[in-house]
Amino acid sequence: MTSRNLREFVLIAGLLAVVSPEFAYSVQQQEQPEYSNLRVLPEGISRRDLGRVMQQNLRGLGLPRRQSQGCLFCHVGDSEQPSGTWDWASDRKPEKVKAREMMEMVAEINSRLAGLDDRIAPDLEVTCYTCHAGRTDPRPLPDVLASSYEMGGVDSLTHTYRRLRNRYFGADAYDFRSGVLSNIAIGLGDAGHYEDALAVSAMNEEFFPESMGVVGVTVLIRLEREFARFGLEAAFAEFGALVSSNAAFAVPDVLDGFGWRLSRKDFNSEALLVFDRNLELFPDEYIPNESRSDAYFFIEDDLEAAIAGFESWLERNPGHVMATRRLATLKAERE
């Protein structure tokens, strides 16, 4: 096959792909067909316009066009039988009833949008794709995974994530950035499901092996698990073990995040001890100094101690921009 013939073949194949069999058949008909049970679309709609609406619906929900397979999501029929024998007017499928409601909602939204002044894109309209983005379930990924977890635990959650990622990665259907699984893992840890949280975070590390932020979530969950089980000293011991196994964990960010999370859970006295330990381990790093000084203000309600902490840092590190700004903010509180 020559390059020209190949280009012609691809062009023809592409045209056939976007035209459903019903539409291709209809353009040969001379008479306007009569449709029944139209509730949203106008009764006199042309076959061409109806085909365009249905094609837009198929694209919005990511349903296949070929051989009308996607049509069976809403319509009653048998893929083994000619589509001309299908009961297109039937309302037996709840998906069709829902689709009508969605179409009316979309029309209402677009009607309201048309009445807005100073729109950036006046011709822009909402479609099925706006919310569905090529999937039948419009829920965002965290909600889908939460439902999977409720129904089947962490195994169901991880299976659902892998299945969806395998099918939709690279599309705009779901958010597969690392933060989604990190937030889910942290939420499971907050609920006391530490082993499940670690399983989710481990899967996240599998897909983002170079992300220290993802690894940091795993470390944080491990510290919180040890704290919940055996107390603060056990968490400190876990941190020491982690540092011994991987020097990359020897940074102030780890205990700093742990301390503030303890504070948000009302373990304020324990949080202060974490900030003290972090400052002891990393006295020349800004983060431990800032957090300990801020802890004086936010946890102990000691404004003067907080101001003194930043002044002490600036004496050793004059001109430090972040400390200068924070000190100015605290002094404004005093006034």
PDB file of N, CA and C in Angstrom, residues 65-133:
ATOM      1  N   ARG A  65     -19.088   4.048  19.888  1.00  0.00           N
ATOM      2  CA  ARG A  65     -20.037   4.369  18.818  1.00  0.00           C
ATOM      3  C   ARG A  65     -20.284   3.182  17.901  1.00  0.00           C
ATOM      4  N   ARG A  66     -19.274   2.364  17.704  1.00  0.00           N
ATOM      5  CA  ARG A  66     -19.342   1.326  16.677  1.00  0.00           C
ATOM      6  C   ARG A  66     -20.473   0.336  16.957  1.00  0.00           C
ATOM      7  N   GLN A  67     -21.224   0.059  15.885  1.00  0.00           N
ATOM      8  CA  GLN A  67     -22.314  -0.918  15.941  1.00  0.00           C
ATOM      9  C   GLN A  67     -23.314  -0.601  17.050  1.00  0.00           C
ATOM     10  N   SER A  68     -23.412   0.675  17.376  1.00  0.00           N
ATOM     11  CA  SER A  68     -24.403   1.158  18.355  1.00  0.00           C
ATOM     12  C   SER A  68     -24.245   0.544  19.740  1.00  0.00           C
ATOM     13  N   GLN A  69     -23.060   0.036  20.071  1.00  0.00           N
ATOM     14  CA  GLN A  69     -22.868  -0.592  21.377  1.00  0.00           C
ATOM     15  C   GLN A  69     -23.177   0.379  22.509  1.00  0.00           C
ATOM     16  N   GLY A  70     -22.701   1.629  22.369  1.00  0.00           N
ATOM     17  CA  GLY A  70     -22.928   2.607  23.424  1.00  0.00           C
ATOM     18  C   GLY A  70     -24.390   2.960  23.608  1.00  0.00           C
ATOM     19  N   CYS A  71     -25.178   2.821  22.540  1.00  0.00           N
ATOM     20  CA  CYS A  71     -26.600   3.153  22.625  1.00  0.00           C
ATOM     21  C   CYS A  71     -27.324   2.269  23.638  1.00  0.00           C
ATOM     22  N   LEU A  72     -26.804   1.052  23.815  1.00  0.00           N
ATOM     23  CA  LEU A  72     -27.453   0.115  24.727  1.00  0.00           C
ATOM     24  C   LEU A  72     -27.305   0.514  26.188  1.00  0.00           C
ATOM     25  N   PHE A  73     -26.506   1.523  26.459  1.00  0.00           N
ATOM     26  CA  PHE A  73     -26.410   2.017  27.834  1.00  0.00           C
ATOM     27  C   PHE A  73     -27.757   2.577  28.282  1.00  0.00           C
ATOM     28  N   CYS A  74     -28.480   3.216  27.353  1.00  0.00           N
ATOM     29  CA  CYS A  74     -29.785   3.801  27.687  1.00  0.00           C
ATOM     30  C   CYS A  74     -30.953   3.070  27.012  1.00  0.00           C
ATOM     31  N   HIS A  75     -30.708   2.536  25.822  1.00  0.00           N
ATOM     32  CA  HIS A  75     -31.805   1.984  25.034  1.00  0.00           C
ATOM     33  C   HIS A  75     -31.892   0.466  25.164  1.00  0.00           C
ATOM     34  N   VAL A  76     -33.089  -0.047  24.897  1.00  0.00           N
ATOM     35  CA  VAL A  76     -33.366  -1.475  25.014  1.00  0.00           C
ATOM     36  C   VAL A  76     -33.108  -2.149  23.668  1.00  0.00           C
ATOM     37  N   GLY A  77     -32.270  -3.156  23.690  1.00  0.00           N
ATOM     38  CA  GLY A  77     -31.960  -3.871  22.468  1.00  0.00           C
ATOM     39  C   GLY A  77     -31.021  -5.022  22.742  1.00  0.00           C
ATOM     40  N   ASP A  78     -30.614  -5.677  21.688  1.00  0.00           N
ATOM     41  CA  ASP A  78     -29.717  -6.824  21.779  1.00  0.00           C
ATOM     42  C   ASP A  78     -28.610  -6.621  20.765  1.00  0.00           C
ATOM     43  N   SER A  79     -27.374  -6.609  21.226  1.00  0.00           N
ATOM     44  CA  SER A  79     -26.253  -6.372  20.335  1.00  0.00           C
ATOM     45  C   SER A  79     -26.102  -7.461  19.291  1.00  0.00           C
ATOM     46  N   GLU A  80     -26.748  -8.602  19.518  1.00  0.00           N
ATOM     47  CA  GLU A  80     -26.692  -9.705  18.557  1.00  0.00           C
ATOM     48  C   GLU A  80     -27.765  -9.567  17.471  1.00  0.00           C
ATOM     49  N   GLN A  81     -28.653  -8.587  17.636  1.00  0.00           N
ATOM     50  CA  GLN A  81     -29.736  -8.385  16.676  1.00  0.00           C
ATOM     51  C   GLN A  81     -29.570  -7.045  15.969  1.00  0.00           C
ATOM     52  N   PRO A  82     -30.092  -6.903  14.756  1.00  0.00           N
ATOM     53  CA  PRO A  82     -30.018  -5.622  14.042  1.00  0.00           C
ATOM     54  C   PRO A  82     -30.649  -4.503  14.865  1.00  0.00           C
ATOM     55  N   SER A  83     -30.033  -3.347  14.834  1.00  0.00           N
ATOM     56  CA  SER A  83     -30.533  -2.239  15.653  1.00  0.00           C
ATOM     57  C   SER A  83     -31.919  -1.792  15.231  1.00  0.00           C
ATOM     58  N   GLY A  84     -32.310  -2.098  14.002  1.00  0.00           N
ATOM     59  CA  GLY A  84     -33.655  -1.746  13.561  1.00  0.00           C
ATOM     60  C   GLY A  84     -34.736  -2.496  14.305  1.00  0.00           C
ATOM     61  N   THR A  85     -34.359  -3.574  14.984  1.00  0.00           N
ATOM     62  CA  THR A  85     -35.343  -4.354  15.749  1.00  0.00           C
ATOM     63  C   THR A  85     -35.400  -3.918  17.209  1.00  0.00           C
ATOM     64  N   TRP A  86     -34.568  -2.983  17.610  1.00  0.00           N
ATOM     65  CA  TRP A  86     -34.518  -2.578  19.013  1.00  0.00           C
ATOM     66  C   TRP A  86     -35.737  -1.739  19.381  1.00  0.00           C
ATOM     67  N   ASP A  87     -36.059  -1.721  20.652  1.00  0.00           N
ATOM     68  CA  ASP A  87     -37.182  -0.924  21.152  1.00  0.00           C
ATOM     69  C   ASP A  87     -36.637   0.428  21.614  1.00  0.00           C
ATOM     70  N   TRP A  88     -36.353   1.284  20.649  1.00  0.00           N
ATOM     71  CA  TRP A  88     -35.712   2.573  20.954  1.00  0.00           C
ATOM     72  C   TRP A  88     -36.591   3.454  21.835  1.00  0.00           C
ATOM     73  N   ALA A  89     -37.886   3.336  21.742  1.00  0.00           N
ATOM     74  CA  ALA A  89     -38.792   4.219  22.499  1.00  0.00           C
ATOM     75  C   ALA A  89     -38.977   3.783  23.947  1.00  0.00           C
ATOM     76  N   SER A  90     -38.546   2.586  24.289  1.00  0.00           N
ATOM     77  CA  SER A  90     -38.794   2.060  25.629  1.00  0.00           C
ATOM     78  C   SER A  90     -38.103   2.888  26.713  1.00  0.00           C
ATOM     79  N   ASP A  91     -38.783   3.001  27.843  1.00  0.00           N
ATOM     80  CA  ASP A  91     -38.215   3.685  29.013  1.00  0.00           C
ATOM     81  C   ASP A  91     -37.873   2.696  30.124  1.00  0.00           C
ATOM     82  N   ARG A  92     -37.686   1.424  29.777  1.00  0.00           N
ATOM     83  CA  ARG A  92     -37.443   0.418  30.805  1.00  0.00           C
ATOM     84  C   ARG A  92     -36.116   0.629  31.532  1.00  0.00           C
ATOM     85  N   LYS A  93     -35.141   1.195  30.873  1.00  0.00           N
ATOM     86  CA  LYS A  93     -33.844   1.382  31.510  1.00  0.00           C
ATOM     87  C   LYS A  93     -33.822   2.691  32.295  1.00  0.00           C
ATOM     88  N   PRO A  94     -33.456   2.638  33.579  1.00  0.00           N
ATOM     89  CA  PRO A  94     -33.402   3.881  34.366  1.00  0.00           C
ATOM     90  C   PRO A  94     -32.371   4.865  33.824  1.00  0.00           C
ATOM     91  N   GLU A  95     -31.368   4.365  33.120  1.00  0.00           N
ATOM     92  CA  GLU A  95     -30.358   5.263  32.558  1.00  0.00           C
ATOM     93  C   GLU A  95     -30.975   6.241  31.555  1.00  0.00           C
ATOM     94  N   LYS A  96     -31.982   5.779  30.833  1.00  0.00           N
ATOM     95  CA  LYS A  96     -32.625   6.662  29.866  1.00  0.00           C
ATOM     96  C   LYS A  96     -33.416   7.760  30.567  1.00  0.00           C
ATOM     97  N   VAL A  97     -34.088   7.380  31.645  1.00  0.00           N
ATOM     98  CA  VAL A  97     -34.855   8.376  32.416  1.00  0.00           C
ATOM     99  C   VAL A  97     -33.897   9.417  33.011  1.00  0.00           C
ATOM    100  N   LYS A  98     -32.776   8.940  33.542  1.00  0.00           N
ATOM    101  CA  LYS A  98     -31.788   9.866  34.092  1.00  0.00           C
ATOM    102  C   LYS A  98     -31.221  10.768  33.005  1.00  0.00           C
ATOM    103  N   ALA A  99     -30.992  10.186  31.829  1.00  0.00           N
ATOM    104  CA  ALA A  99     -30.428  10.974  30.727  1.00  0.00           C
ATOM    105  C   ALA A  99     -31.340  12.138  30.362  1.00  0.00           C
ATOM    106  N   ARG A 100     -32.648  11.896  30.374  1.00  0.00           N
ATOM    107  CA  ARG A 100     -33.583  12.987  30.089  1.00  0.00           C
ATOM    108  C   ARG A 100     -33.426  14.115  31.118  1.00  0.00           C
ATOM    109  N   GLU A 101     -33.358  13.730  32.392  1.00  0.00           N
ATOM    110  CA  GLU A 101     -33.201  14.735  33.441  1.00  0.00           C
ATOM    111  C   GLU A 101     -31.904  15.522  33.234  1.00  0.00           C
ATOM    112  N   MET A 102     -30.838  14.806  32.876  1.00  0.00           N
ATOM    113  CA  MET A 102     -29.556  15.472  32.664  1.00  0.00           C
ATOM    114  C   MET A 102     -29.617  16.424  31.468  1.00  0.00           C
ATOM    115  N   MET A 103     -30.290  16.013  30.414  1.00  0.00           N
ATOM    116  CA  MET A 103     -30.406  16.871  29.236  1.00  0.00           C
ATOM    117  C   MET A 103     -31.200  18.130  29.551  1.00  0.00           C
ATOM    118  N   GLU A 104     -32.248  17.984  30.342  1.00  0.00           N
ATOM    119  CA  GLU A 104     -33.011  19.170  30.744  1.00  0.00           C
ATOM    120  C   GLU A 104     -32.167  20.083  31.625  1.00  0.00           C
ATOM    121  N   MET A 105     -31.381  19.488  32.506  1.00  0.00           N
ATOM    122  CA  MET A 105     -30.505  20.281  33.372  1.00  0.00           C
ATOM    123  C   MET A 105     -29.473  21.051  32.551  1.00  0.00           C
ATOM    124  N   VAL A 106     -28.876  20.380  31.567  1.00  0.00           N
ATOM    125  CA  VAL A 106     -27.886  21.024  30.716  1.00  0.00           C
ATOM    126  C   VAL A 106     -28.514  22.190  29.955  1.00  0.00           C
ATOM    127  N   ALA A 107     -29.719  21.979  29.434  1.00  0.00           N
ATOM    128  CA  ALA A 107     -30.405  23.052  28.711  1.00  0.00           C
ATOM    129  C   ALA A 107     -30.674  24.242  29.625  1.00  0.00           C
ATOM    130  N   GLU A 108     -31.075  23.967  30.860  1.00  0.00           N
ATOM    131  CA  GLU A 108     -31.326  25.041  31.816  1.00  0.00           C
ATOM    132  C   GLU A 108     -30.051  25.806  32.146  1.00  0.00           C
ATOM    133  N   ILE A 109     -28.957  25.082  32.357  1.00  0.00           N
ATOM    134  CA  ILE A 109     -27.684  25.738  32.662  1.00  0.00           C
ATOM    135  C   ILE A 109     -27.260  26.631  31.508  1.00  0.00           C
ATOM    136  N   ASN A 110     -27.331  26.119  30.294  1.00  0.00           N
ATOM    137  CA  ASN A 110     -26.919  26.909  29.139  1.00  0.00           C
ATOM    138  C   ASN A 110     -27.812  28.121  28.934  1.00  0.00           C
ATOM    139  N   SER A 111     -29.094  27.970  29.264  1.00  0.00           N
ATOM    140  CA  SER A 111     -30.006  29.108  29.163  1.00  0.00           C
ATOM    141  C   SER A 111     -29.592  30.210  30.137  1.00  0.00           C
ATOM    142  N   ARG A 112     -29.210  29.809  31.344  1.00  0.00           N
ATOM    143  CA  ARG A 112     -28.776  30.806  32.332  1.00  0.00           C
ATOM    144  C   ARG A 112     -27.433  31.419  31.943  1.00  0.00           C
ATOM    145  N   LEU A 113     -26.540  30.585  31.420  1.00  0.00           N
ATOM    146  CA  LEU A 113     -25.238  31.108  30.996  1.00  0.00           C
ATOM    147  C   LEU A 113     -25.397  32.157  29.904  1.00  0.00           C
ATOM    148  N   ALA A 114     -26.334  31.918  29.010  1.00  0.00           N
ATOM    149  CA  ALA A 114     -26.539  32.850  27.897  1.00  0.00           C
ATOM    150  C   ALA A 114     -26.966  34.227  28.392  1.00  0.00           C
ATOM    151  N   GLY A 115     -27.544  34.286  29.574  1.00  0.00           N
ATOM    152  CA  GLY A 115     -27.996  35.565  30.106  1.00  0.00           C
ATOM    153  C   GLY A 115     -26.958  36.311  30.914  1.00  0.00           C
ATOM    154  N   LEU A 116     -25.774  35.737  31.088  1.00  0.00           N
ATOM    155  CA  LEU A 116     -24.728  36.394  31.849  1.00  0.00           C
ATOM    156  C   LEU A 116     -23.983  37.414  30.998  1.00  0.00           C
ATOM    157  N   ASP A 117     -23.627  38.528  31.607  1.00  0.00           N
ATOM    158  CA  ASP A 117     -22.867  39.557  30.907  1.00  0.00           C
ATOM    159  C   ASP A 117     -21.370  39.331  31.083  1.00  0.00           C
ATOM    160  N   ASP A 118     -20.603  39.863  30.165  1.00  0.00           N
ATOM    161  CA  ASP A 118     -19.138  39.874  30.252  1.00  0.00           C
ATOM    162  C   ASP A 118     -18.551  38.476  30.409  1.00  0.00           C
ATOM    163  N   ARG A 119     -19.064  37.522  29.672  1.00  0.00           N
ATOM    164  CA  ARG A 119     -18.507  36.176  29.699  1.00  0.00           C
ATOM    165  C   ARG A 119     -17.193  36.132  28.924  1.00  0.00           C
ATOM    166  N   ILE A 120     -16.227  35.398  29.436  1.00  0.00           N
ATOM    167  CA  ILE A 120     -14.940  35.272  28.757  1.00  0.00           C
ATOM    168  C   ILE A 120     -15.115  34.578  27.417  1.00  0.00           C
ATOM    169  N   ALA A 121     -15.953  33.536  27.400  1.00  0.00           N
ATOM    170  CA  ALA A 121     -16.210  32.797  26.166  1.00  0.00           C
ATOM    171  C   ALA A 121     -17.722  32.724  25.971  1.00  0.00           C
ATOM    172  N   PRO A 122     -18.325  33.723  25.336  1.00  0.00           N
ATOM    173  CA  PRO A 122     -19.788  33.780  25.230  1.00  0.00           C
ATOM    174  C   PRO A 122     -20.413  32.579  24.537  1.00  0.00           C
ATOM    175  N   ASP A 123     -19.668  31.950  23.629  1.00  0.00           N
ATOM    176  CA  ASP A 123     -20.237  30.833  22.881  1.00  0.00           C
ATOM    177  C   ASP A 123     -20.067  29.488  23.587  1.00  0.00           C
ATOM    178  N   LEU A 124     -19.372  29.485  24.710  1.00  0.00           N
ATOM    179  CA  LEU A 124     -19.118  28.229  25.415  1.00  0.00           C
ATOM    180  C   LEU A 124     -20.405  27.695  26.029  1.00  0.00           C
ATOM    181  N   GLU A 125     -20.651  26.405  25.820  1.00  0.00           N
ATOM    182  CA  GLU A 125     -21.842  25.768  26.382  1.00  0.00           C
ATOM    183  C   GLU A 125     -21.454  24.540  27.190  1.00  0.00           C
ATOM    184  N   VAL A 126     -22.259  24.248  28.194  1.00  0.00           N
ATOM    185  CA  VAL A 126     -22.086  23.036  28.987  1.00  0.00           C
ATOM    186  C   VAL A 126     -22.604  21.854  28.186  1.00  0.00           C
ATOM    187  N   THR A 127     -21.897  20.736  28.246  1.00  0.00           N
ATOM    188  CA  THR A 127     -22.344  19.494  27.616  1.00  0.00           C
ATOM    189  C   THR A 127     -22.221  18.357  28.629  1.00  0.00           C
ATOM    190  N   CYS A 128     -22.598  17.161  28.209  1.00  0.00           N
ATOM    191  CA  CYS A 128     -22.420  15.994  29.080  1.00  0.00           C
ATOM    192  C   CYS A 128     -20.954  15.849  29.488  1.00  0.00           C
ATOM    193  N   TYR A 129     -20.064  16.180  28.558  1.00  0.00           N
ATOM    194  CA  TYR A 129     -18.635  15.997  28.805  1.00  0.00           C
ATOM    195  C   TYR A 129     -18.132  16.896  29.923  1.00  0.00           C
ATOM    196  N   THR A 130     -18.792  18.016  30.156  1.00  0.00           N
ATOM    197  CA  THR A 130     -18.334  18.968  31.172  1.00  0.00           C
ATOM    198  C   THR A 130     -18.195  18.296  32.526  1.00  0.00           C
ATOM    199  N   CYS A 131     -19.153  17.448  32.888  1.00  0.00           N
ATOM    200  CA  CYS A 131     -19.099  16.752  34.179  1.00  0.00           C
ATOM    201  C   CYS A 131     -18.613  15.309  34.046  1.00  0.00           C
ATOM    202  N   HIS A 132     -19.012  14.640  32.987  1.00  0.00           N
ATOM    203  CA  HIS A 132     -18.676  13.219  32.848  1.00  0.00           C
ATOM    204  C   HIS A 132     -17.261  12.998  32.328  1.00  0.00           C
ATOM    205  N   ALA A 133     -16.782  13.905  31.479  1.00  0.00           N
ATOM    206  CA  ALA A 133     -15.402  13.838  30.971  1.00  0.00           C
ATOM    207  C   ALA A 133     -15.056  12.462  30.408  1.00  0.00           C
TER     208      ALA A 133
END
